Amino acid sequence: MSIVKINVLTVPAEQREELEKRFAARAGAVEGSDGFEWFELLRPVEGTDTYLVYTRWRSEEDFEKWRSNMGATHGQGAGGGAGGGAQRPAATGATLWSFEVVQSAGPKEA
């Protein structure tokens, strides 16, 4: 059964564009990882400053393996600098939610 990890990021309005740029610059960084199934960066549309980073994995073990590799090579979160220098984090807070997929559905084929 797949698992879902949702990173809940508090992002001030003035940092939204920067956060999205940093994620765009990392495009492809997770897609080739063993056990990776899906990624989405969700932008809030009203009433909140919370972004959601949704990833789906084949197993907890696959996620933990990717996480440990990313920590060793890219720093934590979307705040790492491309040139090795530290950048100010775009998010002011982060929480990781974990879920098991119990049911799933997609569109019916015509």
PDB file of N, CA and C in Angstrom:
ATOM      1  N   MET A   1       0.838  -1.175   0.000  1.00  0.00           N
ATOM      2  CA  MET A   1       0.000   0.000   0.000  1.00  0.00           C
ATOM      3  C   MET A   1       0.888   1.246   0.000  1.00  0.00           C
ATOM      4  N   SER A   2       0.574   2.203  -0.827  1.00  0.00           N
ATOM      5  CA  SER A   2       1.341   3.447  -0.921  1.00  0.00           C
ATOM      6  C   SER A   2       1.192   4.277   0.338  1.00  0.00           C
ATOM      7  N   ILE A   3       2.153   5.179   0.522  1.00  0.00           N
ATOM      8  CA  ILE A   3       2.083   6.163   1.603  1.00  0.00           C
ATOM      9  C   ILE A   3       2.177   7.552   1.004  1.00  0.00           C
ATOM     10  N   VAL A   4       1.618   8.515   1.708  1.00  0.00           N
ATOM     11  CA  VAL A   4       1.641   9.912   1.281  1.00  0.00           C
ATOM     12  C   VAL A   4       2.329  10.731   2.359  1.00  0.00           C
ATOM     13  N   LYS A   5       3.199  11.625   1.939  1.00  0.00           N
ATOM     14  CA  LYS A   5       3.844  12.582   2.833  1.00  0.00           C
ATOM     15  C   LYS A   5       3.438  13.968   2.369  1.00  0.00           C
ATOM     16  N   ILE A   6       2.931  14.763   3.290  1.00  0.00           N
ATOM     17  CA  ILE A   6       2.542  16.134   2.982  1.00  0.00           C
ATOM     18  C   ILE A   6       3.352  17.057   3.872  1.00  0.00           C
ATOM     19  N   ASN A   7       4.199  17.850   3.245  1.00  0.00           N
ATOM     20  CA  ASN A   7       4.982  18.844   3.963  1.00  0.00           C
ATOM     21  C   ASN A   7       4.162  20.129   3.976  1.00  0.00           C
ATOM     22  N   VAL A   8       3.778  20.575   5.156  1.00  0.00           N
ATOM     23  CA  VAL A   8       2.940  21.755   5.336  1.00  0.00           C
ATOM     24  C   VAL A   8       3.868  22.939   5.615  1.00  0.00           C
ATOM     25  N   LEU A   9       3.935  23.875   4.663  1.00  0.00           N
ATOM     26  CA  LEU A   9       4.866  25.001   4.756  1.00  0.00           C
ATOM     27  C   LEU A   9       4.125  26.317   4.969  1.00  0.00           C
ATOM     28  N   THR A  10       4.496  27.043   5.990  1.00  0.00           N
ATOM     29  CA  THR A  10       3.982  28.387   6.210  1.00  0.00           C
ATOM     30  C   THR A  10       4.872  29.343   5.420  1.00  0.00           C
ATOM     31  N   VAL A  11       4.271  30.058   4.458  1.00  0.00           N
ATOM     32  CA  VAL A  11       5.047  30.904   3.552  1.00  0.00           C
ATOM     33  C   VAL A  11       4.443  32.309   3.523  1.00  0.00           C
ATOM     34  N   PRO A  12       5.168  33.300   4.023  1.00  0.00           N
ATOM     35  CA  PRO A  12       4.665  34.673   3.954  1.00  0.00           C
ATOM     36  C   PRO A  12       4.460  35.095   2.499  1.00  0.00           C
ATOM     37  N   ALA A  13       3.503  35.983   2.278  1.00  0.00           N
ATOM     38  CA  ALA A  13       3.154  36.416   0.918  1.00  0.00           C
ATOM     39  C   ALA A  13       4.373  36.867   0.122  1.00  0.00           C
ATOM     40  N   GLU A  14       5.295  37.566   0.758  1.00  0.00           N
ATOM     41  CA  GLU A  14       6.467  38.085   0.041  1.00  0.00           C
ATOM     42  C   GLU A  14       7.468  36.997  -0.333  1.00  0.00           C
ATOM     43  N   GLN A  15       7.300  35.784   0.169  1.00  0.00           N
ATOM     44  CA  GLN A  15       8.217  34.682  -0.137  1.00  0.00           C
ATOM     45  C   GLN A  15       7.609  33.644  -1.077  1.00  0.00           C
ATOM     46  N   ARG A  16       6.339  33.797  -1.450  1.00  0.00           N
ATOM     47  CA  ARG A  16       5.675  32.801  -2.302  1.00  0.00           C
ATOM     48  C   ARG A  16       6.408  32.577  -3.625  1.00  0.00           C
ATOM     49  N   GLU A  17       6.703  33.656  -4.308  1.00  0.00           N
ATOM     50  CA  GLU A  17       7.378  33.537  -5.606  1.00  0.00           C
ATOM     51  C   GLU A  17       8.724  32.851  -5.454  1.00  0.00           C
ATOM     52  N   GLU A  18       9.457  33.189  -4.412  1.00  0.00           N
ATOM     53  CA  GLU A  18      10.766  32.575  -4.167  1.00  0.00           C
ATOM     54  C   GLU A  18      10.632  31.079  -3.901  1.00  0.00           C
ATOM     55  N   LEU A  19       9.662  30.685  -3.097  1.00  0.00           N
ATOM     56  CA  LEU A  19       9.451  29.262  -2.822  1.00  0.00           C
ATOM     57  C   LEU A  19       9.167  28.500  -4.105  1.00  0.00           C
ATOM     58  N   GLU A  20       8.276  29.041  -4.926  1.00  0.00           N
ATOM     59  CA  GLU A  20       7.920  28.364  -6.179  1.00  0.00           C
ATOM     60  C   GLU A  20       9.111  28.284  -7.126  1.00  0.00           C
ATOM     61  N   LYS A  21       9.934  29.315  -7.172  1.00  0.00           N
ATOM     62  CA  LYS A  21      11.144  29.277  -8.002  1.00  0.00           C
ATOM     63  C   LYS A  21      12.099  28.189  -7.533  1.00  0.00           C
ATOM     64  N   ARG A  22      12.255  28.064  -6.230  1.00  0.00           N
ATOM     65  CA  ARG A  22      13.172  27.055  -5.692  1.00  0.00           C
ATOM     66  C   ARG A  22      12.691  25.645  -6.012  1.00  0.00           C
ATOM     67  N   PHE A  23      11.387  25.414  -5.897  1.00  0.00           N
ATOM     68  CA  PHE A  23      10.873  24.091  -6.259  1.00  0.00           C
ATOM     69  C   PHE A  23      11.031  23.846  -7.756  1.00  0.00           C
ATOM     70  N   ALA A  24      10.785  24.855  -8.580  1.00  0.00           N
ATOM     71  CA  ALA A  24      10.938  24.696 -10.032  1.00  0.00           C
ATOM     72  C   ALA A  24      12.394  24.373 -10.379  1.00  0.00           C
ATOM     73  N   ALA A  25      13.334  24.978  -9.675  1.00  0.00           N
ATOM     74  CA  ALA A  25      14.751  24.729  -9.931  1.00  0.00           C
ATOM     75  C   ALA A  25      15.146  23.303  -9.561  1.00  0.00           C
ATOM     76  N   ARG A  26      14.392  22.670  -8.676  1.00  0.00           N
ATOM     77  CA  ARG A  26      14.684  21.296  -8.257  1.00  0.00           C
ATOM     78  C   ARG A  26      13.907  20.274  -9.069  1.00  0.00           C
ATOM     79  N   ALA A  27      13.207  20.720 -10.106  1.00  0.00           N
ATOM     80  CA  ALA A  27      12.401  19.800 -10.923  1.00  0.00           C
ATOM     81  C   ALA A  27      13.239  18.603 -11.337  1.00  0.00           C
ATOM     82  N   GLY A  28      12.695  17.427 -11.139  1.00  0.00           N
ATOM     83  CA  GLY A  28      13.393  16.198 -11.500  1.00  0.00           C
ATOM     84  C   GLY A  28      14.218  15.606 -10.379  1.00  0.00           C
ATOM     85  N   ALA A  29      14.375  16.321  -9.273  1.00  0.00           N
ATOM     86  CA  ALA A  29      15.225  15.838  -8.184  1.00  0.00           C
ATOM     87  C   ALA A  29      14.660  14.611  -7.483  1.00  0.00           C
ATOM     88  N   VAL A  30      13.375  14.404  -7.535  1.00  0.00           N
ATOM     89  CA  VAL A  30      12.755  13.286  -6.837  1.00  0.00           C
ATOM     90  C   VAL A  30      12.220  12.219  -7.801  1.00  0.00           C
ATOM     91  N   GLU A  31      11.920  12.595  -9.021  1.00  0.00           N
ATOM     92  CA  GLU A  31      11.218  11.705  -9.949  1.00  0.00           C
ATOM     93  C   GLU A  31      11.927  10.394 -10.232  1.00  0.00           C
ATOM     94  N   GLY A  32      13.233  10.371 -10.197  1.00  0.00           N
ATOM     95  CA  GLY A  32      13.979   9.151 -10.479  1.00  0.00           C
ATOM     96  C   GLY A  32      14.229   8.279  -9.265  1.00  0.00           C
ATOM     97  N   SER A  33      13.725   8.676  -8.114  1.00  0.00           N
ATOM     98  CA  SER A  33      13.972   7.932  -6.884  1.00  0.00           C
ATOM     99  C   SER A  33      13.164   6.639  -6.848  1.00  0.00           C
ATOM    100  N   ASP A  34      13.804   5.580  -6.371  1.00  0.00           N
ATOM    101  CA  ASP A  34      13.140   4.290  -6.258  1.00  0.00           C
ATOM    102  C   ASP A  34      11.940   4.411  -5.323  1.00  0.00           C
ATOM    103  N   GLY A  35      10.785   3.962  -5.786  1.00  0.00           N
ATOM    104  CA  GLY A  35       9.582   3.989  -4.970  1.00  0.00           C
ATOM    105  C   GLY A  35       8.774   5.264  -5.062  1.00  0.00           C
ATOM    106  N   PHE A  36       9.294   6.281  -5.750  1.00  0.00           N
ATOM    107  CA  PHE A  36       8.554   7.535  -5.913  1.00  0.00           C
ATOM    108  C   PHE A  36       7.371   7.318  -6.844  1.00  0.00           C
ATOM    109  N   GLU A  37       6.198   7.878  -6.473  1.00  0.00           N
ATOM    110  CA  GLU A  37       5.008   7.727  -7.304  1.00  0.00           C
ATOM    111  C   GLU A  37       4.406   9.055  -7.769  1.00  0.00           C
ATOM    112  N   TRP A  38       4.480  10.101  -6.963  1.00  0.00           N
ATOM    113  CA  TRP A  38       3.813  11.350  -7.365  1.00  0.00           C
ATOM    114  C   TRP A  38       4.314  12.528  -6.556  1.00  0.00           C
ATOM    115  N   PHE A  39       4.286  13.730  -7.165  1.00  0.00           N
ATOM    116  CA  PHE A  39       4.630  14.992  -6.497  1.00  0.00           C
ATOM    117  C   PHE A  39       3.666  16.075  -6.947  1.00  0.00           C
ATOM    118  N   GLU A  40       3.269  16.930  -6.015  1.00  0.00           N
ATOM    119  CA  GLU A  40       2.522  18.143  -6.333  1.00  0.00           C
ATOM    120  C   GLU A  40       2.888  19.223  -5.322  1.00  0.00           C
ATOM    121  N   LEU A  41       3.093  20.436  -5.815  1.00  0.00           N
ATOM    122  CA  LEU A  41       3.244  21.616  -4.963  1.00  0.00           C
ATOM    123  C   LEU A  41       1.923  22.359  -5.047  1.00  0.00           C
ATOM    124  N   LEU A  42       1.239  22.498  -3.921  1.00  0.00           N
ATOM    125  CA  LEU A  42      -0.090  23.105  -3.893  1.00  0.00           C
ATOM    126  C   LEU A  42      -0.018  24.509  -3.297  1.00  0.00           C
ATOM    127  N   ARG A  43      -0.425  25.499  -4.102  1.00  0.00           N
ATOM    128  CA  ARG A  43      -0.421  26.906  -3.694  1.00  0.00           C
ATOM    129  C   ARG A  43      -1.782  27.256  -3.084  1.00  0.00           C
ATOM    130  N   PRO A  44      -1.787  27.945  -1.930  1.00  0.00           N
ATOM    131  CA  PRO A  44      -3.062  28.366  -1.347  1.00  0.00           C
ATOM    132  C   PRO A  44      -3.726  29.424  -2.218  1.00  0.00           C
ATOM    133  N   VAL A  45      -5.044  29.379  -2.290  1.00  0.00           N
ATOM    134  CA  VAL A  45      -5.757  30.362  -3.114  1.00  0.00           C
ATOM    135  C   VAL A  45      -6.513  31.394  -2.287  1.00  0.00           C
ATOM    136  N   GLU A  46      -6.838  31.062  -1.045  1.00  0.00           N
ATOM    137  CA  GLU A  46      -7.516  32.061  -0.224  1.00  0.00           C
ATOM    138  C   GLU A  46      -7.446  31.698   1.257  1.00  0.00           C
ATOM    139  N   GLY A  47      -7.295  32.723   2.071  1.00  0.00           N
ATOM    140  CA  GLY A  47      -7.437  32.573   3.502  1.00  0.00           C
ATOM    141  C   GLY A  47      -6.317  31.894   4.271  1.00  0.00           C
ATOM    142  N   THR A  48      -5.207  31.586   3.628  1.00  0.00           N
ATOM    143  CA  THR A  48      -4.123  30.923   4.352  1.00  0.00           C
ATOM    144  C   THR A  48      -2.777  31.239   3.692  1.00  0.00           C
ATOM    145  N   ASP A  49      -1.717  31.089   4.455  1.00  0.00           N
ATOM    146  CA  ASP A  49      -0.360  31.247   3.922  1.00  0.00           C
ATOM    147  C   ASP A  49       0.353  29.894   3.896  1.00  0.00           C
ATOM    148  N   THR A  50      -0.428  28.817   3.815  1.00  0.00           N
ATOM    149  CA  THR A  50       0.109  27.463   3.885  1.00  0.00           C
ATOM    150  C   THR A  50       0.163  26.792   2.516  1.00  0.00           C
ATOM    151  N   TYR A  51       1.365  26.420   2.114  1.00  0.00           N
ATOM    152  CA  TYR A  51       1.582  25.597   0.921  1.00  0.00           C
ATOM    153  C   TYR A  51       1.623  24.137   1.368  1.00  0.00           C
ATOM    154  N   LEU A  52       1.198  23.236   0.496  1.00  0.00           N
ATOM    155  CA  LEU A  52       1.310  21.813   0.753  1.00  0.00           C
ATOM    156  C   LEU A  52       2.195  21.183  -0.315  1.00  0.00           C
ATOM    157  N   VAL A  53       3.159  20.406   0.118  1.00  0.00           N
ATOM    158  CA  VAL A  53       4.034  19.665  -0.793  1.00  0.00           C
ATOM    159  C   VAL A  53       3.638  18.198  -0.640  1.00  0.00           C
ATOM    160  N   TYR A  54       2.978  17.664  -1.675  1.00  0.00           N
ATOM    161  CA  TYR A  54       2.418  16.320  -1.645  1.00  0.00           C
ATOM    162  C   TYR A  54       3.347  15.373  -2.400  1.00  0.00           C
ATOM    163  N   THR A  55       3.779  14.314  -1.726  1.00  0.00           N
ATOM    164  CA  THR A  55       4.511  13.252  -2.410  1.00  0.00           C
ATOM    165  C   THR A  55       3.888  11.911  -2.027  1.00  0.00           C
ATOM    166  N   ARG A  56       3.897  11.012  -2.991  1.00  0.00           N
ATOM    167  CA  ARG A  56       3.358   9.663  -2.780  1.00  0.00           C
ATOM    168  C   ARG A  56       4.478   8.673  -3.064  1.00  0.00           C
ATOM    169  N   TRP A  57       4.588   7.660  -2.198  1.00  0.00           N
ATOM    170  CA  TRP A  57       5.676   6.685  -2.240  1.00  0.00           C
ATOM    171  C   TRP A  57       5.145   5.266  -2.158  1.00  0.00           C
ATOM    172  N   ARG A  58       5.871   4.350  -2.714  1.00  0.00           N
ATOM    173  CA  ARG A  58       5.520   2.924  -2.663  1.00  0.00           C
ATOM    174  C   ARG A  58       5.531   2.426  -1.216  1.00  0.00           C
ATOM    175  N   SER A  59       6.489   2.928  -0.402  1.00  0.00           N
ATOM    176  CA  SER A  59       6.612   2.467   0.989  1.00  0.00           C
ATOM    177  C   SER A  59       7.299   3.527   1.842  1.00  0.00           C
ATOM    178  N   GLU A  60       7.162   3.367   3.143  1.00  0.00           N
ATOM    179  CA  GLU A  60       7.863   4.240   4.102  1.00  0.00           C
ATOM    180  C   GLU A  60       9.372   4.116   3.916  1.00  0.00           C
ATOM    181  N   GLU A  61       9.835   2.911   3.664  1.00  0.00           N
ATOM    182  CA  GLU A  61      11.266   2.666   3.480  1.00  0.00           C
ATOM    183  C   GLU A  61      11.816   3.438   2.278  1.00  0.00           C
ATOM    184  N   ASP A  62      11.047   3.477   1.175  1.00  0.00           N
ATOM    185  CA  ASP A  62      11.478   4.225  -0.006  1.00  0.00           C
ATOM    186  C   ASP A  62      11.574   5.718   0.307  1.00  0.00           C
ATOM    187  N   PHE A  63      10.574   6.231   1.024  1.00  0.00           N
ATOM    188  CA  PHE A  63      10.606   7.646   1.407  1.00  0.00           C
ATOM    189  C   PHE A  63      11.809   7.944   2.284  1.00  0.00           C
ATOM    190  N   GLU A  64      12.048   7.119   3.291  1.00  0.00           N
ATOM    191  CA  GLU A  64      13.163   7.359   4.218  1.00  0.00           C
ATOM    192  C   GLU A  64      14.509   7.276   3.505  1.00  0.00           C
ATOM    193  N   LYS A  65      14.625   6.369   2.556  1.00  0.00           N
ATOM    194  CA  LYS A  65      15.870   6.263   1.785  1.00  0.00           C
ATOM    195  C   LYS A  65      16.092   7.540   0.985  1.00  0.00           C
ATOM    196  N   TRP A  66      15.060   8.031   0.303  1.00  0.00           N
ATOM    197  CA  TRP A  66      15.170   9.281  -0.454  1.00  0.00           C
ATOM    198  C   TRP A  66      15.496  10.437   0.475  1.00  0.00           C
ATOM    199  N   ARG A  67      14.800  10.509   1.597  1.00  0.00           N
ATOM    200  CA  ARG A  67      15.000  11.607   2.551  1.00  0.00           C
ATOM    201  C   ARG A  67      16.440  11.641   3.064  1.00  0.00           C
ATOM    202  N   SER A  68      16.985  10.483   3.408  1.00  0.00           N
ATOM    203  CA  SER A  68      18.360  10.452   3.917  1.00  0.00           C
ATOM    204  C   SER A  68      19.355  10.826   2.825  1.00  0.00           C
ATOM    205  N   ASN A  69      19.099  10.415   1.584  1.00  0.00           N
ATOM    206  CA  ASN A  69      19.976  10.797   0.475  1.00  0.00           C
ATOM    207  C   ASN A  69      19.891  12.287   0.186  1.00  0.00           C
ATOM    208  N   MET A  70      18.698  12.858   0.244  1.00  0.00           N
ATOM    209  CA  MET A  70      18.532  14.290  -0.022  1.00  0.00           C
ATOM    210  C   MET A  70      19.174  15.129   1.070  1.00  0.00           C
ATOM    211  N   GLY A  71      19.077  14.703   2.310  1.00  0.00           N
ATOM    212  CA  GLY A  71      19.695  15.439   3.405  1.00  0.00           C
ATOM    213  C   GLY A  71      21.205  15.489   3.266  1.00  0.00           C
ATOM    214  N   ALA A  72      21.768  14.416   2.747  1.00  0.00           N
ATOM    215  CA  ALA A  72      23.221  14.350   2.599  1.00  0.00           C
ATOM    216  C   ALA A  72      23.719  15.140   1.398  1.00  0.00           C
ATOM    217  N   THR A  73      22.879  15.278   0.355  1.00  0.00           N
ATOM    218  CA  THR A  73      23.373  15.897  -0.872  1.00  0.00           C
ATOM    219  C   THR A  73      22.817  17.280  -1.171  1.00  0.00           C
ATOM    220  N   HIS A  74      21.612  17.595  -0.646  1.00  0.00           N
ATOM    221  CA  HIS A  74      20.977  18.844  -1.041  1.00  0.00           C
ATOM    222  C   HIS A  74      20.555  19.742   0.113  1.00  0.00           C
ATOM    223  N   GLY A  75      20.822  19.398   1.345  1.00  0.00           N
ATOM    224  CA  GLY A  75      20.352  20.207   2.452  1.00  0.00           C
ATOM    225  C   GLY A  75      18.889  19.930   2.727  1.00  0.00           C
ATOM    226  N   GLN A  76      18.314  20.662   3.610  1.00  0.00           N
ATOM    227  CA  GLN A  76      16.934  20.418   4.028  1.00  0.00           C
ATOM    228  C   GLN A  76      15.978  21.345   3.315  1.00  0.00           C
ATOM    229  N   GLY A  77      14.872  20.792   2.801  1.00  0.00           N
ATOM    230  CA  GLY A  77      13.771  21.570   2.242  1.00  0.00           C
ATOM    231  C   GLY A  77      14.147  22.324   1.001  1.00  0.00           C
ATOM    232  N   ALA A  78      13.349  23.342   0.664  1.00  0.00           N
ATOM    233  CA  ALA A  78      13.532  24.119  -0.552  1.00  0.00           C
ATOM    234  C   ALA A  78      14.396  25.335  -0.308  1.00  0.00           C
ATOM    235  N   GLY A  79      15.090  25.413   0.804  1.00  0.00           N
ATOM    236  CA  GLY A  79      15.848  26.606   1.130  1.00  0.00           C
ATOM    237  C   GLY A  79      17.322  26.512   0.813  1.00  0.00           C
ATOM    238  N   GLY A  80      17.789  25.386   0.328  1.00  0.00           N
ATOM    239  CA  GLY A  80      19.211  25.235   0.044  1.00  0.00           C
ATOM    240  C   GLY A  80      19.640  26.057  -1.147  1.00  0.00           C
ATOM    241  N   GLY A  81      20.843  26.588  -1.101  1.00  0.00           N
ATOM    242  CA  GLY A  81      21.338  27.420  -2.185  1.00  0.00           C
ATOM    243  C   GLY A  81      21.915  26.598  -3.314  1.00  0.00           C
ATOM    244  N   ALA A  82      21.720  27.050  -4.548  1.00  0.00           N
ATOM    245  CA  ALA A  82      22.212  26.329  -5.712  1.00  0.00           C
ATOM    246  C   ALA A  82      23.733  26.391  -5.804  1.00  0.00           C
ATOM    247  N   GLY A  83      24.316  27.469  -5.326  1.00  0.00           N
ATOM    248  CA  GLY A  83      25.755  27.615  -5.418  1.00  0.00           C
ATOM    249  C   GLY A  83      26.486  27.191  -4.168  1.00  0.00           C
ATOM    250  N   GLY A  84      25.809  26.490  -3.289  1.00  0.00           N
ATOM    251  CA  GLY A  84      26.457  26.024  -2.076  1.00  0.00           C
ATOM    252  C   GLY A  84      26.333  27.005  -0.932  1.00  0.00           C
ATOM    253  N   GLY A  85      25.967  28.265  -1.208  1.00  0.00           N
ATOM    254  CA  GLY A  85      25.799  29.240  -0.152  1.00  0.00           C
ATOM    255  C   GLY A  85      24.426  29.122   0.467  1.00  0.00           C
ATOM    256  N   ALA A  86      24.328  29.511   1.718  1.00  0.00           N
ATOM    257  CA  ALA A  86      23.044  29.418   2.406  1.00  0.00           C
ATOM    258  C   ALA A  86      22.125  30.540   1.950  1.00  0.00           C
ATOM    259  N   GLN A  87      20.870  30.211   1.754  1.00  0.00           N
ATOM    260  CA  GLN A  87      19.844  31.186   1.435  1.00  0.00           C
ATOM    261  C   GLN A  87      18.897  31.269   2.609  1.00  0.00           C
ATOM    262  N   ARG A  88      18.245  32.393   2.733  1.00  0.00           N
ATOM    263  CA  ARG A  88      17.209  32.554   3.736  1.00  0.00           C
ATOM    264  C   ARG A  88      16.064  31.606   3.378  1.00  0.00           C
ATOM    265  N   PRO A  89      15.552  30.833   4.340  1.00  0.00           N
ATOM    266  CA  PRO A  89      14.437  29.931   4.029  1.00  0.00           C
ATOM    267  C   PRO A  89      13.220  30.714   3.535  1.00  0.00           C
ATOM    268  N   ALA A  90      12.517  30.161   2.551  1.00  0.00           N
ATOM    269  CA  ALA A  90      11.316  30.800   2.033  1.00  0.00           C
ATOM    270  C   ALA A  90      10.136  30.557   2.970  1.00  0.00           C
ATOM    271  N   ALA A  91      10.141  29.435   3.677  1.00  0.00           N
ATOM    272  CA  ALA A  91       9.065  29.113   4.614  1.00  0.00           C
ATOM    273  C   ALA A  91       9.478  29.507   6.025  1.00  0.00           C
ATOM    274  N   THR A  92       8.497  29.922   6.815  1.00  0.00           N
ATOM    275  CA  THR A  92       8.774  30.276   8.207  1.00  0.00           C
ATOM    276  C   THR A  92       8.430  29.146   9.166  1.00  0.00           C
ATOM    277  N   GLY A  93       7.833  28.095   8.651  1.00  0.00           N
ATOM    278  CA  GLY A  93       7.501  26.936   9.470  1.00  0.00           C
ATOM    279  C   GLY A  93       7.200  25.746   8.591  1.00  0.00           C
ATOM    280  N   ALA A  94       7.411  24.544   9.115  1.00  0.00           N
ATOM    281  CA  ALA A  94       7.141  23.329   8.340  1.00  0.00           C
ATOM    282  C   ALA A  94       6.737  22.203   9.281  1.00  0.00           C
ATOM    283  N   THR A  95       5.777  21.417   8.819  1.00  0.00           N
ATOM    284  CA  THR A  95       5.320  20.227   9.529  1.00  0.00           C
ATOM    285  C   THR A  95       5.151  19.120   8.501  1.00  0.00           C
ATOM    286  N   LEU A  96       5.538  17.898   8.856  1.00  0.00           N
ATOM    287  CA  LEU A  96       5.382  16.771   7.946  1.00  0.00           C
ATOM    288  C   LEU A  96       4.238  15.893   8.421  1.00  0.00           C
ATOM    289  N   TRP A  97       3.244  15.706   7.540  1.00  0.00           N
ATOM    290  CA  TRP A  97       2.120  14.803   7.802  1.00  0.00           C
ATOM    291  C   TRP A  97       2.370  13.508   7.050  1.00  0.00           C
ATOM    292  N   SER A  98       1.955  12.388   7.626  1.00  0.00           N
ATOM    293  CA  SER A  98       2.121  11.074   6.993  1.00  0.00           C
ATOM    294  C   SER A  98       0.786  10.342   6.966  1.00  0.00           C
ATOM    295  N   PHE A  99       0.507   9.691   5.829  1.00  0.00           N
ATOM    296  CA  PHE A  99      -0.740   8.967   5.645  1.00  0.00           C
ATOM    297  C   PHE A  99      -0.490   7.675   4.895  1.00  0.00           C
ATOM    298  N   GLU A 100      -1.329   6.673   5.140  1.00  0.00           N
ATOM    299  CA  GLU A 100      -1.369   5.484   4.315  1.00  0.00           C
ATOM    300  C   GLU A 100      -2.543   5.637   3.358  1.00  0.00           C
ATOM    301  N   VAL A 101      -2.362   5.231   2.122  1.00  0.00           N
ATOM    302  CA  VAL A 101      -3.447   5.277   1.150  1.00  0.00           C
ATOM    303  C   VAL A 101      -4.361   4.083   1.419  1.00  0.00           C
ATOM    304  N   VAL A 102      -5.619   4.363   1.750  1.00  0.00           N
ATOM    305  CA  VAL A 102      -6.580   3.315   2.051  1.00  0.00           C
ATOM    306  C   VAL A 102      -7.476   3.055   0.844  1.00  0.00           C
ATOM    307  N   GLN A 103      -7.851   4.137   0.158  1.00  0.00           N
ATOM    308  CA  GLN A 103      -8.647   4.027  -1.073  1.00  0.00           C
ATOM    309  C   GLN A 103      -8.107   5.049  -2.046  1.00  0.00           C
ATOM    310  N   SER A 104      -8.225   4.731  -3.327  1.00  0.00           N
ATOM    311  CA  SER A 104      -7.759   5.624  -4.383  1.00  0.00           C
ATOM    312  C   SER A 104      -8.632   5.425  -5.617  1.00  0.00           C
ATOM    313  N   ALA A 105      -8.883   6.483  -6.349  1.00  0.00           N
ATOM    314  CA  ALA A 105      -9.678   6.391  -7.576  1.00  0.00           C
ATOM    315  C   ALA A 105      -9.168   7.415  -8.573  1.00  0.00           C
ATOM    316  N   GLY A 106      -9.336   7.114  -9.819  1.00  0.00           N
ATOM    317  CA  GLY A 106      -8.992   8.036 -10.889  1.00  0.00           C
ATOM    318  C   GLY A 106     -10.167   8.118 -11.853  1.00  0.00           C
ATOM    319  N   PRO A 107     -10.047   8.940 -12.880  1.00  0.00           N
ATOM    320  CA  PRO A 107     -11.136   9.053 -13.839  1.00  0.00           C
ATOM    321  C   PRO A 107     -11.370   7.739 -14.581  1.00  0.00           C
ATOM    322  N   LYS A 108     -12.616   7.498 -14.922  1.00  0.00           N
ATOM    323  CA  LYS A 108     -12.947   6.302 -15.700  1.00  0.00           C
ATOM    324  C   LYS A 108     -12.502   6.521 -17.138  1.00  0.00           C
ATOM    325  N   GLU A 109     -12.016   5.454 -17.740  1.00  0.00           N
ATOM    326  CA  GLU A 109     -11.622   5.537 -19.150  1.00  0.00           C
ATOM    327  C   GLU A 109     -12.863   5.497 -20.015  1.00  0.00           C
ATOM    328  N   ALA A 110     -12.877   6.320 -21.071  1.00  0.00           N
ATOM    329  CA  ALA A 110     -14.047   6.396 -21.954  1.00  0.00           C
ATOM    330  C   ALA A 110     -14.155   5.198 -22.864  1.00  0.00           C
TER     331      ALA A 110
END
